[in-house]
Amino acid sequence: MTSAAAARCAFLGVEFDCLTRAAAAKRVGALGADAAFAYVVTPNVDHIVQLHRTRDPELVASYQTAALCLCDSRILARLARWSGLALPVVTGSDLTRDLLLAALPSCRIAVVGGDTALHRELAARFPRFAWSFHQPPMGVRRSAAARAAIADFVETAAADIVFLAIGAPQSEIVCAEIAARGQARGVALCIGASLEFVTGAKSRAPLWMQRASLEWLYRLLSEPRRLWRRYLVDGPRIFLIWWGWRRINPPRPDAASGSSQSGDG
């Protein structure tokens, strides 16, 4: 693929950007320096299942208007490969780590979500950044007032980078609403628990489990009460979604057959 416009992969109803980790981090940096507002989504299996189950027009639109859409799942990448597509993996956790550790110069970063302990740890670990924080209430998806307060915070902070750590689908929907208001700048990333992994508040799966597409199992064993339904009930629906998609999108004989992995993400 020779151009950014051509580096797209349509899979399971989502247009993914086919970038390496390094290219994705560079693109985020460029978006952060822009005067306009943009946002990045990182769909995984749970996100795709939600999209297909709810058919929520707001959620669908939030993925369509994202400046960058990166595959956050080796399982999705494997299904894509079985469909004759080369879909690179750039997880939100790896992208967040790359940005904070090396890819970003000193700049302003805003965080939506997390608690005081997480905020304090981020500021201590990464003092080269100017941090601002907003801790919204629970139930952001159902509260127009809470979403408006987040938008107000992002617009006032005028940060180069905004991390949305409030989970899906509210992160994506809030970002689309902020973009529609047209008053913010910088780039927002919908990154789930990535900041907790960076600070050590939560641990990621060992690399061998990540590479074996078993990170979901590690997370399930770490937080069974919270995650059992996501991984044991909802998650397996991805195979039915994929099978239905493949029936109307059979692999092409000339389809790309290269590796769908990107670094160790």
Tab-separated table of C-alpha atoms in Angstrom:
chain	number	residue	atom	x	y	z
A	1	MET	CA	0.000	0.000	0.000
A	2	THR	CA	1.556	3.215	-1.108
A	3	SER	CA	-0.698	5.956	0.154
A	4	ALA	CA	-2.646	6.787	3.270
A	5	ALA	CA	-5.839	6.893	1.240
A	6	ALA	CA	-5.265	3.350	-0.020
A	7	ALA	CA	-4.208	1.951	3.372
A	8	ARG	CA	-7.687	0.940	4.441
A	9	CYS	CA	-9.249	-2.442	5.170
A	10	ALA	CA	-13.039	-2.848	5.180
A	11	PHE	CA	-13.853	-5.690	7.576
A	12	LEU	CA	-17.007	-6.596	9.535
A	13	GLY	CA	-18.597	-3.240	8.771
A	14	VAL	CA	-15.634	-1.110	9.905
A	15	GLU	CA	-12.999	0.699	7.841
A	16	PHE	CA	-9.642	-0.017	9.494
A	17	ASP	CA	-6.453	1.939	8.848
A	18	CYS	CA	-3.581	-0.363	7.937
A	19	LEU	CA	-0.695	1.250	9.780
A	20	THR	CA	2.238	-0.077	11.781
A	21	ARG	CA	2.593	0.927	15.434
A	22	ALA	CA	5.283	3.445	14.559
A	23	ALA	CA	3.220	4.960	11.743
A	24	ALA	CA	0.134	5.133	13.952
A	25	ALA	CA	2.048	6.956	16.706
A	26	LYS	CA	3.459	9.396	14.159
A	27	ARG	CA	-0.012	10.044	12.760
A	28	VAL	CA	-1.410	10.682	16.246
A	29	GLY	CA	1.361	13.172	16.898
A	30	ALA	CA	0.510	15.006	13.688
A	31	LEU	CA	-3.190	15.100	14.557
A	32	GLY	CA	-2.361	16.437	18.017
A	33	ALA	CA	-0.557	19.401	16.505
A	34	ASP	CA	-3.523	20.308	14.322
A	35	ALA	CA	-5.847	23.196	15.108
A	36	ALA	CA	-8.887	21.037	14.425
A	37	PHE	CA	-10.223	18.226	16.635
A	38	ALA	CA	-9.871	14.584	15.614
A	39	TYR	CA	-10.200	11.268	17.419
A	40	VAL	CA	-8.887	7.723	17.225
A	41	VAL	CA	-10.876	4.523	17.821
A	42	THR	CA	-9.387	1.093	18.484
A	43	PRO	CA	-12.087	-1.555	17.912
A	44	ASN	CA	-11.681	-4.991	19.438
A	45	VAL	CA	-13.995	-8.018	19.433
A	46	ASP	CA	-16.285	-6.526	22.087
A	47	HIS	CA	-16.671	-3.303	20.105
A	48	ILE	CA	-17.548	-5.110	16.876
A	49	VAL	CA	-20.090	-7.280	18.681
A	50	GLN	CA	-21.683	-4.163	20.190
A	51	LEU	CA	-21.860	-2.505	16.784
A	52	HIS	CA	-23.623	-5.475	15.221
A	53	ARG	CA	-25.874	-6.212	18.190
A	54	THR	CA	-27.191	-2.720	18.831
A	55	ARG	CA	-27.037	-1.168	15.347
A	56	ASP	CA	-26.980	2.110	17.279
A	57	PRO	CA	-26.829	4.914	14.663
A	58	GLU	CA	-24.814	7.141	17.030
A	59	LEU	CA	-22.246	4.418	17.606
A	60	VAL	CA	-22.013	3.532	13.918
A	61	ALA	CA	-21.515	7.207	13.055
A	62	SER	CA	-18.829	7.588	15.737
A	63	TYR	CA	-16.704	4.960	14.003
A	64	GLN	CA	-17.335	6.419	10.571
A	65	THR	CA	-16.201	9.915	11.550
A	66	ALA	CA	-13.049	8.864	13.433
A	67	ALA	CA	-9.822	10.183	11.926
A	68	LEU	CA	-8.064	6.897	12.610
A	69	CYS	CA	-9.439	3.396	13.208
A	70	LEU	CA	-6.929	0.795	14.412
A	71	CYS	CA	-7.465	-2.909	15.036
A	72	ASP	CA	-7.092	-3.696	18.743
A	73	SER	CA	-7.509	-7.457	18.491
A	74	ARG	CA	-5.383	-10.330	17.271
A	75	ILE	CA	-8.562	-12.388	17.010
A	76	LEU	CA	-10.003	-9.860	14.549
A	77	ALA	CA	-6.696	-9.890	12.669
A	78	ARG	CA	-6.771	-13.685	12.494
A	79	LEU	CA	-10.348	-13.701	11.196
A	80	ALA	CA	-9.359	-11.094	8.638
A	81	ARG	CA	-6.414	-13.237	7.530
A	82	TRP	CA	-8.752	-16.215	7.106
A	83	SER	CA	-10.772	-13.902	4.866
A	84	GLY	CA	-7.760	-13.022	2.735
A	85	LEU	CA	-7.138	-9.624	4.341
A	86	ALA	CA	-3.958	-8.305	5.955
A	87	LEU	CA	-5.121	-6.331	9.003
A	88	PRO	CA	-2.314	-4.966	11.213
A	89	VAL	CA	-2.779	-4.990	14.980
A	90	VAL	CA	-2.121	-1.734	16.840
A	91	THR	CA	-3.676	-2.048	20.269
A	92	GLY	CA	-4.768	0.968	22.256
A	93	SER	CA	-2.542	-0.200	25.101
A	94	ASP	CA	0.566	-0.407	22.917
A	95	LEU	CA	-0.188	2.892	21.199
A	96	THR	CA	-0.685	4.645	24.547
A	97	ARG	CA	2.571	3.224	25.863
A	98	ASP	CA	4.482	4.209	22.717
A	99	LEU	CA	3.142	7.761	22.862
A	100	LEU	CA	3.925	8.329	26.526
A	101	LEU	CA	7.324	6.633	26.601
A	102	ALA	CA	8.892	7.956	23.426
A	103	ALA	CA	6.752	9.104	20.525
A	104	LEU	CA	5.423	12.358	21.957
A	105	PRO	CA	7.417	15.519	22.661
A	106	SER	CA	6.572	17.595	25.710
A	107	CYS	CA	2.962	18.666	25.223
A	108	ARG	CA	-0.374	19.101	26.954
A	109	ILE	CA	-2.318	15.933	27.776
A	110	ALA	CA	-5.857	15.742	29.128
A	111	VAL	CA	-7.373	12.616	30.664
A	112	VAL	CA	-11.079	11.857	30.914
A	113	GLY	CA	-11.721	9.040	33.374
A	114	GLY	CA	-9.688	7.251	35.991
A	115	ASP	CA	-9.399	8.165	39.651
A	116	THR	CA	-7.171	10.456	41.697
A	117	ALA	CA	-4.565	7.744	42.262
A	118	LEU	CA	-4.244	7.128	38.513
A	119	HIS	CA	-3.985	10.855	37.813
A	120	ARG	CA	-1.287	11.299	40.456
A	121	GLU	CA	0.695	8.337	39.117
A	122	LEU	CA	0.573	9.593	35.531
A	123	ALA	CA	1.805	13.054	36.524
A	124	ALA	CA	4.632	11.504	38.582
A	125	ARG	CA	5.746	9.022	35.925
A	126	PHE	CA	5.609	11.433	32.996
A	127	PRO	CA	6.532	14.890	34.315
A	128	ARG	CA	7.496	16.217	30.876
A	129	PHE	CA	3.804	16.544	30.022
A	130	ALA	CA	1.398	19.231	31.268
A	131	TRP	CA	-1.521	17.198	32.609
A	132	SER	CA	-5.182	18.043	33.194
A	133	PHE	CA	-7.809	15.622	34.455
A	134	HIS	CA	-11.578	15.204	34.487
A	135	GLN	CA	-13.334	12.473	36.448
A	136	PRO	CA	-16.890	12.097	35.090
A	137	PRO	CA	-19.660	10.295	36.978
A	138	MET	CA	-20.811	6.792	36.146
A	139	GLY	CA	-23.450	6.438	33.454
A	140	VAL	CA	-21.929	8.836	30.919
A	141	ARG	CA	-23.686	7.073	28.031
A	142	ARG	CA	-27.116	7.862	29.480
A	143	SER	CA	-26.352	11.369	30.757
A	144	ALA	CA	-26.377	14.237	28.289
A	145	ALA	CA	-25.166	16.537	31.084
A	146	ALA	CA	-22.145	14.335	31.809
A	147	ARG	CA	-21.246	14.163	28.124
A	148	ALA	CA	-21.595	17.939	27.781
A	149	ALA	CA	-19.335	18.414	30.831
A	150	ILE	CA	-16.684	16.217	29.183
A	151	ALA	CA	-16.930	18.245	25.982
A	152	ASP	CA	-16.600	21.482	27.970
A	153	PHE	CA	-13.503	20.125	29.716
A	154	VAL	CA	-11.853	19.019	26.453
A	155	GLU	CA	-12.557	22.374	24.813
A	156	THR	CA	-11.219	24.329	27.796
A	157	ALA	CA	-8.145	22.139	28.255
A	158	ALA	CA	-7.145	22.686	24.605
A	159	ALA	CA	-4.717	19.786	25.014
A	160	ASP	CA	-2.679	18.263	22.214
A	161	ILE	CA	-3.638	14.738	23.313
A	162	VAL	CA	-6.809	13.625	25.106
A	163	PHE	CA	-7.082	10.115	26.555
A	164	LEU	CA	-10.666	8.889	26.949
A	165	ALA	CA	-10.560	6.182	29.650
A	166	ILE	CA	-14.302	5.728	30.188
A	167	GLY	CA	-14.848	2.570	28.156
A	168	ALA	CA	-16.882	1.783	25.058
A	169	PRO	CA	-19.226	2.847	23.570
A	170	GLN	CA	-19.375	6.092	25.537
A	171	SER	CA	-15.815	7.133	24.630
A	172	GLU	CA	-16.513	6.927	20.912
A	173	ILE	CA	-19.903	8.637	21.149
A	174	VAL	CA	-18.535	11.464	23.316
A	175	CYS	CA	-15.698	12.030	20.835
A	176	ALA	CA	-18.167	12.256	17.942
A	177	GLU	CA	-20.213	14.793	19.912
A	178	ILE	CA	-17.112	16.875	20.680
A	179	ALA	CA	-16.170	16.848	17.000
A	180	ALA	CA	-19.689	17.924	16.028
A	181	ARG	CA	-19.510	20.930	18.395
A	182	GLY	CA	-16.471	22.161	16.482
A	183	GLN	CA	-14.844	23.990	19.428
A	184	ALA	CA	-12.076	21.599	20.518
A	185	ARG	CA	-8.595	20.965	19.155
A	186	GLY	CA	-5.992	18.210	19.319
A	187	VAL	CA	-6.576	14.481	19.065
A	188	ALA	CA	-8.528	12.213	21.407
A	189	LEU	CA	-7.859	8.499	21.807
A	190	CYS	CA	-10.459	6.003	23.031
A	191	ILE	CA	-8.103	3.740	24.968
A	192	GLY	CA	-10.093	1.876	27.651
A	193	ALA	CA	-7.859	0.574	30.444
A	194	SER	CA	-4.587	1.444	28.679
A	195	LEU	CA	-3.513	4.063	31.229
A	196	GLU	CA	-3.981	1.534	34.031
A	197	PHE	CA	-1.640	-0.835	32.192
A	198	VAL	CA	0.958	1.909	31.705
A	199	THR	CA	0.974	2.839	35.393
A	200	GLY	CA	0.863	-0.750	36.621
A	201	ALA	CA	-2.558	-0.419	38.248
A	202	LYS	CA	-3.516	-3.419	36.109
A	203	SER	CA	-1.236	-5.968	34.476
A	204	ARG	CA	-1.304	-7.037	30.837
A	205	ALA	CA	-1.027	-10.625	29.714
A	206	PRO	CA	2.482	-12.011	29.134
A	207	LEU	CA	3.727	-11.536	25.575
A	208	TRP	CA	3.312	-15.224	24.768
A	209	MET	CA	-0.393	-15.006	25.621
A	210	GLN	CA	-0.773	-11.803	23.592
A	211	ARG	CA	0.881	-13.405	20.585
A	212	ALA	CA	-1.271	-16.529	20.969
A	213	SER	CA	-4.464	-14.386	20.914
A	214	LEU	CA	-5.105	-15.299	24.567
A	215	GLU	CA	-4.989	-11.873	26.194
A	216	TRP	CA	-8.767	-12.131	26.647
A	217	LEU	CA	-8.269	-15.258	28.784
A	218	TYR	CA	-5.724	-13.505	30.985
A	219	ARG	CA	-8.090	-10.597	31.535
A	220	LEU	CA	-10.993	-12.958	32.241
A	221	LEU	CA	-8.976	-14.804	34.885
A	222	SER	CA	-7.848	-11.469	36.373
A	223	GLU	CA	-11.364	-9.988	36.632
A	224	PRO	CA	-13.861	-12.879	36.286
A	225	ARG	CA	-16.822	-11.157	37.947
A	226	ARG	CA	-16.609	-8.100	35.746
A	227	LEU	CA	-15.611	-9.712	32.470
A	228	TRP	CA	-17.187	-13.179	32.353
A	229	ARG	CA	-20.159	-12.091	30.270
A	230	ARG	CA	-18.052	-10.079	27.810
A	231	TYR	CA	-15.709	-12.960	27.054
A	232	LEU	CA	-17.875	-16.056	27.556
A	233	VAL	CA	-21.305	-14.884	26.324
A	234	ASP	CA	-20.919	-11.849	24.067
A	235	GLY	CA	-17.442	-12.414	22.652
A	236	PRO	CA	-18.097	-15.735	20.868
A	237	ARG	CA	-20.738	-13.983	18.743
A	238	ILE	CA	-17.875	-12.580	16.696
A	239	PHE	CA	-17.609	-15.906	14.882
A	240	LEU	CA	-21.245	-15.745	13.744
A	241	ILE	CA	-20.746	-12.132	12.684
A	242	TRP	CA	-17.628	-13.089	10.757
A	243	TRP	CA	-19.273	-16.104	9.128
A	244	GLY	CA	-22.207	-13.978	7.951
A	245	TRP	CA	-19.837	-11.312	6.641
A	246	ARG	CA	-17.691	-13.856	4.829
A	247	ARG	CA	-20.695	-15.392	3.062
A	248	ILE	CA	-21.250	-12.106	1.234
A	249	ASN	CA	-17.547	-11.177	1.070
A	250	PRO	CA	-15.717	-14.321	-0.060
A	251	PRO	CA	-11.912	-14.157	-0.161
A	252	ARG	CA	-10.473	-12.941	-3.474
A	253	PRO	CA	-7.850	-15.127	-5.165
A	254	ASP	CA	-5.482	-12.129	-5.274
A	255	ALA	CA	-6.121	-11.043	-1.666
A	256	ALA	CA	-3.195	-9.959	0.471
A	257	SER	CA	-1.602	-12.835	2.340
A	258	GLY	CA	1.033	-10.990	4.370
A	259	SER	CA	1.334	-10.958	8.122
A	260	SER	CA	-1.481	-9.207	9.958
A	261	GLN	CA	0.641	-8.512	13.009
A	262	SER	CA	2.326	-5.229	13.861
A	263	GLY	CA	5.255	-5.353	16.268
A	264	ASP	CA	4.231	-7.130	19.457
A	265	GLY	CA	0.820	-5.395	19.644
